[in-house]
Coordinates of C-alpha atoms in Angstrom, one line a residue:
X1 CA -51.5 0.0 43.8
X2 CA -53.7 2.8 43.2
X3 CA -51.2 5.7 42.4
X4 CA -51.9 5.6 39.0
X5 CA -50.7 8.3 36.5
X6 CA -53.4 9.0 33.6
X7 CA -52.6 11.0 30.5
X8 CA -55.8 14.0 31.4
X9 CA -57.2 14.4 35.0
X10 CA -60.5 16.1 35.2
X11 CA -60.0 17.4 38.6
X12 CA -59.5 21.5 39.6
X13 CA -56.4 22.6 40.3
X14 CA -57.4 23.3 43.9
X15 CA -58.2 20.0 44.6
X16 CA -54.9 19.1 44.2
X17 CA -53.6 19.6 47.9
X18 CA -55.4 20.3 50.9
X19 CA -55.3 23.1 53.0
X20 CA -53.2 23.1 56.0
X21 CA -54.9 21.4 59.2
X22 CA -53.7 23.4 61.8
X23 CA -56.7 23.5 63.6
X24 CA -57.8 20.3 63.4
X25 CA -58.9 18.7 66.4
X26 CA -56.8 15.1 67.4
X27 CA -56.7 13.1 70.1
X28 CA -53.8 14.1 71.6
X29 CA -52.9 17.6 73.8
X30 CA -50.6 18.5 71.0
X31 CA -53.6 19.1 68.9
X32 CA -53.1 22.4 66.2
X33 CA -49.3 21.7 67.0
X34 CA -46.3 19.3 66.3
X35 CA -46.0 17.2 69.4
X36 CA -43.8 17.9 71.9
X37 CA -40.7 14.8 72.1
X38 CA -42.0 12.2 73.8
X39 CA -39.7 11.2 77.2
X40 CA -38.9 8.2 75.5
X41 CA -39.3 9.0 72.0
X42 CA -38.2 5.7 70.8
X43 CA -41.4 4.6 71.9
X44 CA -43.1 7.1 70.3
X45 CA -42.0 6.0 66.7
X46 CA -44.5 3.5 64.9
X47 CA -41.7 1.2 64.1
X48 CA -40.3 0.9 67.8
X49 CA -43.8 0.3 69.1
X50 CA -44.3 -2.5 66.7
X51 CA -44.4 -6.1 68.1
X52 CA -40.7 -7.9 67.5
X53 CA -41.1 -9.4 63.7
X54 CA -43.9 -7.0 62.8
X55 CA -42.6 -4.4 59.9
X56 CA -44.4 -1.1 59.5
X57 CA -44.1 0.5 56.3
X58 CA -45.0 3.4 53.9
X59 CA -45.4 4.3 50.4
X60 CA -42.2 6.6 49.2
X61 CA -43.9 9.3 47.5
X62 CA -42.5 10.4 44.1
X63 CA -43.7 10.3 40.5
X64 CA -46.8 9.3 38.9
X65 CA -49.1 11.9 39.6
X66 CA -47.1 13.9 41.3
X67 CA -45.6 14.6 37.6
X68 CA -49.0 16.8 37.9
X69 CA -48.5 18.7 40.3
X70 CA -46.2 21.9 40.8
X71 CA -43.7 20.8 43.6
X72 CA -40.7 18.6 43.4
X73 CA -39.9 15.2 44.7
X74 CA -40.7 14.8 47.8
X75 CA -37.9 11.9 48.2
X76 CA -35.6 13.2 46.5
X77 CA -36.4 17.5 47.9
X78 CA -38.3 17.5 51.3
X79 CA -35.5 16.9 53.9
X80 CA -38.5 16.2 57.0
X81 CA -40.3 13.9 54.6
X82 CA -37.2 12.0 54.8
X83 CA -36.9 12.6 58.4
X84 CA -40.1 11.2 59.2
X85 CA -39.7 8.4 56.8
X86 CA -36.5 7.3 58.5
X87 CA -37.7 7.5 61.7
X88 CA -41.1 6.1 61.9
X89 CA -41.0 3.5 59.6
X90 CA -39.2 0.2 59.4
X91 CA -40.3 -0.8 55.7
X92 CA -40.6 1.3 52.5
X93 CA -42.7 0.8 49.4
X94 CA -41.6 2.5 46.3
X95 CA -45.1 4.7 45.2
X96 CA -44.2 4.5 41.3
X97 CA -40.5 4.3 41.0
X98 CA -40.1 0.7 40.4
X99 CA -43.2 0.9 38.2
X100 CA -42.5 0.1 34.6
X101 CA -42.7 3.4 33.1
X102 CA -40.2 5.0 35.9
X103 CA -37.9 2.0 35.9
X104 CA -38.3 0.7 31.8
X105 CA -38.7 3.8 30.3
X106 CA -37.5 2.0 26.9
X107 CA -37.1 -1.5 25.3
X108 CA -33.7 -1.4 25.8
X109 CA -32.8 1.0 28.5
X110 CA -33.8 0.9 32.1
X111 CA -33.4 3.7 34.4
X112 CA -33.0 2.2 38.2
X113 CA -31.8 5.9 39.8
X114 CA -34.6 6.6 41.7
X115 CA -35.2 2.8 42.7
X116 CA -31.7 2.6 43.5
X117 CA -31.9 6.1 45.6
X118 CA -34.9 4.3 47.8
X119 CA -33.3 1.0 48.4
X120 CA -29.9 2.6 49.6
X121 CA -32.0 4.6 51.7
X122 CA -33.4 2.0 53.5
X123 CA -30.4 0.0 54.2
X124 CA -28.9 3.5 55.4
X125 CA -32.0 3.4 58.2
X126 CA -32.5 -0.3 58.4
X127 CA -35.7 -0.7 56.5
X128 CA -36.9 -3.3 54.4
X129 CA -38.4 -3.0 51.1
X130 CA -41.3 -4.1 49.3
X131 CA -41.0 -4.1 45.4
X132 CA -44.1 -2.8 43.9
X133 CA -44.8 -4.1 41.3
X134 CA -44.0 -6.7 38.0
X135 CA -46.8 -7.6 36.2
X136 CA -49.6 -5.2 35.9
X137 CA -51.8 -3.5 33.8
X138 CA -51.8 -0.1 34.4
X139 CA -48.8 2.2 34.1
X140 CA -46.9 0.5 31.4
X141 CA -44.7 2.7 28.8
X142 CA -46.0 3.6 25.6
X143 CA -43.3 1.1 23.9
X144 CA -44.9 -1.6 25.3
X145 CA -48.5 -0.8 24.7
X146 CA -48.4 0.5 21.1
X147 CA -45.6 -2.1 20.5
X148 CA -46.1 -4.3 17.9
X149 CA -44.8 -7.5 19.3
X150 CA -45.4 -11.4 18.7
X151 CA -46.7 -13.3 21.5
X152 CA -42.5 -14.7 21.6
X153 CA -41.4 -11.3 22.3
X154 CA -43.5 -10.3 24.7
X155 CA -43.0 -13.1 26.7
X156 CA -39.1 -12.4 26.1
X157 CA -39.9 -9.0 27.2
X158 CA -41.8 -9.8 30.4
X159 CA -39.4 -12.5 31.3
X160 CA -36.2 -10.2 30.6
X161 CA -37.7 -7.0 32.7
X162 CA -38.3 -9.6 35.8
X163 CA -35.1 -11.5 35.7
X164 CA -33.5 -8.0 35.4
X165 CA -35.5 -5.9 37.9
X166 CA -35.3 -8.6 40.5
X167 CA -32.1 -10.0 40.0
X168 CA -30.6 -6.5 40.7
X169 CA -32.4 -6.2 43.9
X170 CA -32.0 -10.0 44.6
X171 CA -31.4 -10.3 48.7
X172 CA -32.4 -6.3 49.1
X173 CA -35.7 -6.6 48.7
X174 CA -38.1 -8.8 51.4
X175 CA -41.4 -9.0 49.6
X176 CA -42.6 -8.5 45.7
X177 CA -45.9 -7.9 44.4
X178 CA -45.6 -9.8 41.4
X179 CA -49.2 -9.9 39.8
X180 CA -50.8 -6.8 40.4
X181 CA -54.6 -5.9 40.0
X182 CA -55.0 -9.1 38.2
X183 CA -59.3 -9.5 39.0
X184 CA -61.9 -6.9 38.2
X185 CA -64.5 -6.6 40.8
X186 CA -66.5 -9.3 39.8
X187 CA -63.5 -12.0 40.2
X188 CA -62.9 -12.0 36.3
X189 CA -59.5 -12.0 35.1
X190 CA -58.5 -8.6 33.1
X191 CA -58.1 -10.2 30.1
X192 CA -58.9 -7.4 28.0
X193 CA -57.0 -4.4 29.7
X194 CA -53.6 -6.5 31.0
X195 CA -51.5 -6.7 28.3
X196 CA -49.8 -9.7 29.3
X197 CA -53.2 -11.8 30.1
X198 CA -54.8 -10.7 27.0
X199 CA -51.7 -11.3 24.7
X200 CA -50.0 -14.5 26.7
X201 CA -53.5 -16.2 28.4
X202 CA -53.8 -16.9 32.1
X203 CA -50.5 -19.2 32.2
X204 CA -48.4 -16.0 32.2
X205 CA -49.4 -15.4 35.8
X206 CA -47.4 -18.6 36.9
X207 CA -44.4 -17.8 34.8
X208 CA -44.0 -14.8 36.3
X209 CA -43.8 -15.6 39.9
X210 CA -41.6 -18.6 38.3
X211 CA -39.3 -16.1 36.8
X212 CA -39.3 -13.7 39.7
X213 CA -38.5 -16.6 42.1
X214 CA -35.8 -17.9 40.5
X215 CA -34.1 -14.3 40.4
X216 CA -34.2 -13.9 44.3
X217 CA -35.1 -17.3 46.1
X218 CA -35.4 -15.1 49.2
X219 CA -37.8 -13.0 48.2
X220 CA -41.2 -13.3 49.3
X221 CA -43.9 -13.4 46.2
X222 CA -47.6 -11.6 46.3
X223 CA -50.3 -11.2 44.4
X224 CA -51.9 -7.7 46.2
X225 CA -55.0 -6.1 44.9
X226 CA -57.6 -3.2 46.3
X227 CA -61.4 -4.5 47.2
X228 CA -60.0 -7.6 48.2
X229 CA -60.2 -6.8 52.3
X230 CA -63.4 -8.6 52.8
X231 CA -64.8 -12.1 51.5
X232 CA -66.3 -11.2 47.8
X233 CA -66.3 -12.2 44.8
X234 CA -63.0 -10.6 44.2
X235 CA -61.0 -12.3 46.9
X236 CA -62.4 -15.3 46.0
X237 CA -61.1 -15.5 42.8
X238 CA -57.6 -14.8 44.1
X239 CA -58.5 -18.0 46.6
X240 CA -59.1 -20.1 44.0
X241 CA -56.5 -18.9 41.7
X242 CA -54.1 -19.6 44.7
X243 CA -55.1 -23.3 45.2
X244 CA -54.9 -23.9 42.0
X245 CA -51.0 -22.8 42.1
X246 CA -49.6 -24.6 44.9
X247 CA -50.9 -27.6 43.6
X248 CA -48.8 -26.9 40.4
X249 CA -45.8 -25.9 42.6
X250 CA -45.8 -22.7 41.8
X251 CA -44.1 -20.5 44.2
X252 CA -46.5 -18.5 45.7
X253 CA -45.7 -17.2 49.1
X254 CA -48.2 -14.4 49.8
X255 CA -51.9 -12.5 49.3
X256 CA -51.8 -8.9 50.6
X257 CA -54.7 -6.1 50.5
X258 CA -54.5 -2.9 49.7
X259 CA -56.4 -1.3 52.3
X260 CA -57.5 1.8 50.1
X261 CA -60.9 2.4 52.5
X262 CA -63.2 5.4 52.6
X263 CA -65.5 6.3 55.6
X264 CA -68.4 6.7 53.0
X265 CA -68.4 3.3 53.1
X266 CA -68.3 0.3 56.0
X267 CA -65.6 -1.1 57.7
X268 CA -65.0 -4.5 55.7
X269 CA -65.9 -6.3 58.8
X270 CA -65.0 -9.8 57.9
X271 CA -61.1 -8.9 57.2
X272 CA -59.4 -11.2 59.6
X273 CA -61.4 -14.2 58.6
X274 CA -60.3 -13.3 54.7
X275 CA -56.7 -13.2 56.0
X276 CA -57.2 -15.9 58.2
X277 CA -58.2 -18.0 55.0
X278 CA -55.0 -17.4 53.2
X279 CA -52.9 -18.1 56.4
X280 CA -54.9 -21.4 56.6
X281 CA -53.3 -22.2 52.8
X282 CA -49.8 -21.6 54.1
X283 CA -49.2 -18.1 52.6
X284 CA -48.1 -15.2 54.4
X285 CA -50.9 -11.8 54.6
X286 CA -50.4 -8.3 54.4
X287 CA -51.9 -5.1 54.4
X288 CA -50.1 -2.8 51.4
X289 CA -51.6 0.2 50.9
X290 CA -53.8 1.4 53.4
X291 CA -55.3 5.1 53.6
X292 CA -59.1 6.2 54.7
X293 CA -60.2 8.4 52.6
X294 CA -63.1 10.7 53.7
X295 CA -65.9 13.8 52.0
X296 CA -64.6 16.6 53.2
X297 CA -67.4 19.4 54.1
X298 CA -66.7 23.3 52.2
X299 CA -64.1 23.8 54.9
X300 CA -62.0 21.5 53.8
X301 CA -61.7 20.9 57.6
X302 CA -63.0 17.6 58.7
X303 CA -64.9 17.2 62.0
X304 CA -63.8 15.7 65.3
X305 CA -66.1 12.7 64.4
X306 CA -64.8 12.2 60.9
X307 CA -61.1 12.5 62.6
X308 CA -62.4 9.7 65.0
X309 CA -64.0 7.1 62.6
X310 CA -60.6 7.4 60.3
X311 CA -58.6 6.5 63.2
X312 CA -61.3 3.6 64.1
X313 CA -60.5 2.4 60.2
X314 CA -56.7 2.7 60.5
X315 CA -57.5 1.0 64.3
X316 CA -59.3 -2.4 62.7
X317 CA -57.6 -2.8 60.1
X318 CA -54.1 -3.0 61.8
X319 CA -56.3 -5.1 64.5
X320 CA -56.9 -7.5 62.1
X321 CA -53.4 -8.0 60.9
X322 CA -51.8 -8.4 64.1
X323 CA -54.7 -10.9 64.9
X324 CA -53.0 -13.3 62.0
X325 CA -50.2 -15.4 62.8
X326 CA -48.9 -15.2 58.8
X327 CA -49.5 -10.8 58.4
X328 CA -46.2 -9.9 59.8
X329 CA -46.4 -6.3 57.0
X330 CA -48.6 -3.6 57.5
X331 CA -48.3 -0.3 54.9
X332 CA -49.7 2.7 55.2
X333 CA -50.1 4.8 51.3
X334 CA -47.8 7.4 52.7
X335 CA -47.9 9.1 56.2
X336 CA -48.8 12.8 55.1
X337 CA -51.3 14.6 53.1
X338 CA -48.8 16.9 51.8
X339 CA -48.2 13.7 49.5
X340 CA -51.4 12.3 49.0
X341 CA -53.0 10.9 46.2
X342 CA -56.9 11.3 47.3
X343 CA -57.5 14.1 45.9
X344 CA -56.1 14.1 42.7
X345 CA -58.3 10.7 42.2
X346 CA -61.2 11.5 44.1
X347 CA -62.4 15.0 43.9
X348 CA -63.9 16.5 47.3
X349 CA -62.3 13.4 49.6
X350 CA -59.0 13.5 50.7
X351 CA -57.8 14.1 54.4
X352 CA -56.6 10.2 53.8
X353 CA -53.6 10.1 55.6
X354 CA -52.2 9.9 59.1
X355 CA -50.4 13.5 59.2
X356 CA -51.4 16.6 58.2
X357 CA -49.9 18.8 55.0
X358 CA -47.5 20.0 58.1
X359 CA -46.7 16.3 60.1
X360 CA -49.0 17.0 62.6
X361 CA -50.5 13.5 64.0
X362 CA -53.8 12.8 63.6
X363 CA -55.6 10.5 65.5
X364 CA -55.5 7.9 63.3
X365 CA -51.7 8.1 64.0
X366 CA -52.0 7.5 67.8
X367 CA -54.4 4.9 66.9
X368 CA -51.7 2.9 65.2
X369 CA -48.9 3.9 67.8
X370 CA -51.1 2.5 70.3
X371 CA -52.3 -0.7 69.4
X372 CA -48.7 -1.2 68.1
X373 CA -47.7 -0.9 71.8
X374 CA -50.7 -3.0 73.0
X375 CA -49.5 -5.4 71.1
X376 CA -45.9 -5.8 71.6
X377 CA -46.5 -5.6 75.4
X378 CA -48.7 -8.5 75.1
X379 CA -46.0 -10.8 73.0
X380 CA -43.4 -9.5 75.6
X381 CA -46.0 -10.2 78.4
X382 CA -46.1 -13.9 76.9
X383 CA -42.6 -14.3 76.2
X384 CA -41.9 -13.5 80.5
X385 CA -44.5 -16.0 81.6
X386 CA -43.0 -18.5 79.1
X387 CA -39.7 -18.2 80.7
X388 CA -41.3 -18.3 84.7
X389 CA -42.8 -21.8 83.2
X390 CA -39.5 -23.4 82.5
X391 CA -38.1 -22.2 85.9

């Protein structure tokens, strides 16, 4: 996950949030405006246009950066946010809350409040939840870091915090990302910035997914990682690693990527055959974190073509999912800019989201409502002609 929380960010203060996009041109008649209900506003929800099986989630915005910034948390203060959330999506990812530094804030004391807060939330709406995440190494409390531990306790420690973490949530929570940002870019492990790689070697990896499994045997176990959409050196890494790991028995169940795109950049055209290539080892896909980032001209209002390509992005990359038997997850890294973490990270891009600062729907959101609707007519379309067959 990308959220990350530094100590100093060189960024303005009024690149913090975006200005409102009232004007903004979408491709719907409710364009400048909140839409009208739809007739049959079921339909009209992202996770009632979703083929049957097919979960669509979102990040849960709170912490982390946010910490930053001068408004409360939005989970926990913004009654629409949780409106919205509720109503459009049928999975949640905690942003930071289930991070170590929210959720292990000392050796010996955990604070599980605002997990806790998210996962009854979703039960309340009928959402599933992916935990996010167990092993990384980025976010991590200054106890741990500055700690002066012996290889034994850290590997105590690591294997403590997941039996705990997970076995609290065991049969709550549907999918883990259990390794975390393991690669750099060039497919080399992180051994000198991941505490537990560095500390404990490679083999740590395995224990944890070993440790995670045997706290929730129902839960589903990822490694997830950004730059990992297309074929690269990255991804193949991650391929290799994987092999490697089933042949040991170790219980791997999943590869998912991030999604964190920018219009500056191509459309990683060769994503379905990297998912594809996972499916083929027996693993289930997903897509985690997905937001399209875009430069923003002096306006700070982005052009009808820049609106269109973003919703092309969104578009594909959903496209690509839903083309792979094993990618039954798709995420989106939150639902408005109001909450977004573009611009603190990324100074003159933002826009990244699929609503505006005030929930109005951008194309991109119609994009994803649509071929979401495409695509559960079709199954339904191939469940009917199933049935006349047997007649």
């Amino acid at each position: 996950m990308r959220s990350i929380r530094f100590a100093t960010v060189a960024v303005a203060t009024a690149a913090l949030t975006l200005p409102l996009m009232a004007g903004t041109a979408t491709a719907d008649p409710s364009a400048g405006r909140k839409a009208a209900p739809h007739p049959h506003a079921k339909f009209d929800r992202l996770r009632a246009a979703a083929p049957e099986g097919f979960v669509v989630g979102t990040a849960v915005a709170g912490g982390g950066h946010h910490l930053e910034q001068d408004y409360p948390d939005p989970f926990t203060h913004d009654r629409e946010y949780r409106k919205v959330l509720a109503r459009q999506f049928s999975s949640v990812s905690p942003e930071n809350q289930m991070k170590w530094d929210y959720i292990h804030p000392e050796r010996d004391r955990y604070d599980f409040g605002q997990a806790d807060a998210i996962v009854e939330f979703a039960e309340r709406n009928k959402q599933v939840v992916r935990g996010h995440t167990l092993l990384w190494h980025s976010q991590n409390p200054a106890w741990l870091e500055e700690g002066d531990f012996s290889k034994a306790e850290l590997r105590a420690i690591l294997r403590e915090h997941i039996t705990t973490v997970v076995g609290r949530y065991a049969g709550r929570i549907q999918q883990w990302d259990v390794a975390n940002e393991i690669f750099d870019d060039q497919g080399n492990l992180r051994t000198q910035d991941n505490i537990w790689i560095r500390e404990l070697g490679p083999g740590i990896v395995a224990d944890a997914f070993r440790w995670a499994h045997k706290a929730d045997p129902k839960a589903k176990l990822f490694f997830n990682d950004y730059n990992v959409e297309g074929v690269n050196a990255k991804s193949d890494a991650y391929y290799a690693l994987v092999q490697d790991l089933l042949e040991e028995g170790v219980p791997v169940d999943g590869f998912s990527v991030q999604g964190h795109l920018s219009t500056r950049y191509g459309f990683p055209g060769d994503l379905e055959d990297n998912l594809r290539r996972f499916d083929a080892l027996g693993l289930e896909t997903a897509v985690t974190e997905l937001d399209v980032r875009m430069d923003l001209p002096e306006s700070g209002v982005p052009t009808e073509a820049q609106e269109q390509k973003q919703a092309d992005y969104y578009q594909r990359t959903l496209e690509a999912c839903l083309a792979v038997d094993g990618c039954n997850s798709f995420t989106i890294w939150g639902f408005t800019d109001k909450y977004s973490w573009v611009p603190v990270f990324f100074e003159g891009e933002g826009f990244a989201n699929v609503m505006t600062e005030d929930y109005v729907r951008k194309p991109a959101f119609y994009a994803l409502r649509d071929t979401l609707k495409e695509a559960r007519e079709e199954d339904c379309g191939k469940k009917d002609h199933g049935k006349g067959r047997k007649g």
